[in-house]
Short mmCIF file of C-alpha atoms in Angstrom, two decimals:
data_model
loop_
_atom_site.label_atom_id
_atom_site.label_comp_id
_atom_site.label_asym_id
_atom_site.label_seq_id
_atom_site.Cartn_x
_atom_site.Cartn_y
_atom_site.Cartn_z
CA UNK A 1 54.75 77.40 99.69
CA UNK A 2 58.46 79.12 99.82
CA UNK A 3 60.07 79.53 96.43
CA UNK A 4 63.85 80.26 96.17
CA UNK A 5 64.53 83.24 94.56
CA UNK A 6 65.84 81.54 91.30
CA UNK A 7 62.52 79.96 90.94
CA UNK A 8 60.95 83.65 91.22
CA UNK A 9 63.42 85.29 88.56
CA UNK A 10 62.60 82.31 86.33
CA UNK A 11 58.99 82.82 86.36
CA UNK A 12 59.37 86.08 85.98
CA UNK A 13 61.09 86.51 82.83
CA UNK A 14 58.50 83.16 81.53
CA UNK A 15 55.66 85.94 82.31
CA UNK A 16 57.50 88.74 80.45
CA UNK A 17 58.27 86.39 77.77
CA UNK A 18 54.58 85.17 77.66
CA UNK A 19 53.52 89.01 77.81
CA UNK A 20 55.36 90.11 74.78
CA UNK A 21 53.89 87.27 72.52
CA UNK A 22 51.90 88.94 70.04
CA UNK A 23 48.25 86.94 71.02
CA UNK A 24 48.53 88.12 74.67
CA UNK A 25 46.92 92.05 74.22
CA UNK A 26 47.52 94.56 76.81
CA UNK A 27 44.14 95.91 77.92
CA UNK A 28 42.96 98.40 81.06
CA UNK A 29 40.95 96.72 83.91
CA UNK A 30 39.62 98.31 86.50
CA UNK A 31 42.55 96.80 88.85
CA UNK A 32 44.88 98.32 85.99
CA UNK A 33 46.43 96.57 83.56
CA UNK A 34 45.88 93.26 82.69
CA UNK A 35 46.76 90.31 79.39
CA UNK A 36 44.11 89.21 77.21
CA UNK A 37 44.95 85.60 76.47
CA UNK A 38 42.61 83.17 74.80
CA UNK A 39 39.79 85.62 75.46
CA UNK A 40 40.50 85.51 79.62
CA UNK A 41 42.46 88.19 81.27
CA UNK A 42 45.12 87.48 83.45
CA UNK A 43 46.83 90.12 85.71
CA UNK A 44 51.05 89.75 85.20
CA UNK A 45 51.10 88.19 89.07
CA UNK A 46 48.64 85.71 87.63
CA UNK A 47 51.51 84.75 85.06
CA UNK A 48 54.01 84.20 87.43
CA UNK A 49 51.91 82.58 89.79
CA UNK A 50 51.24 79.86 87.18
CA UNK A 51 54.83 79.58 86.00
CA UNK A 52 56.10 79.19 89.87
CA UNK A 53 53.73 76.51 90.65
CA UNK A 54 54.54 74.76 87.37
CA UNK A 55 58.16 74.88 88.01
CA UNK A 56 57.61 73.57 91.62
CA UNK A 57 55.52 70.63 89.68
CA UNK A 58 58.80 70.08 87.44
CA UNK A 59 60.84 70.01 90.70
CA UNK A 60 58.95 66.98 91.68
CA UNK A 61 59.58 65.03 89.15
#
């Protein structure tokens, strides 16, 4: 799927949005750092990810 860049810098600053909320704790993985969130960890590309394909989604509608 191509995403403009607009769409990238949105998700982007969602994810470092999401990342500064105080339940999402910073914790060291093994593939460095990751985001405990609702007791899963999520790697930051796994933020934006999710916040690029939901903003595609909104796009469609």
């Amino acid at each position: 799927m191509h995403y403009d860049s607009v769409d990238k810098n949105l998700a982007i600053k969602l994810a470092k949005d999401l990342i500064q909320n105080p339940n999402v704790k910073p914790i060291y993985t093994q593939e460095g750092i990751g985001f405990a969130f609702n007791d899963t960890v999520y790697s930051f590309s796994d933020f934006v990810s999710y916040f690029l394909d939901n903003i595609e989604k909104i796009k469609e509608w």
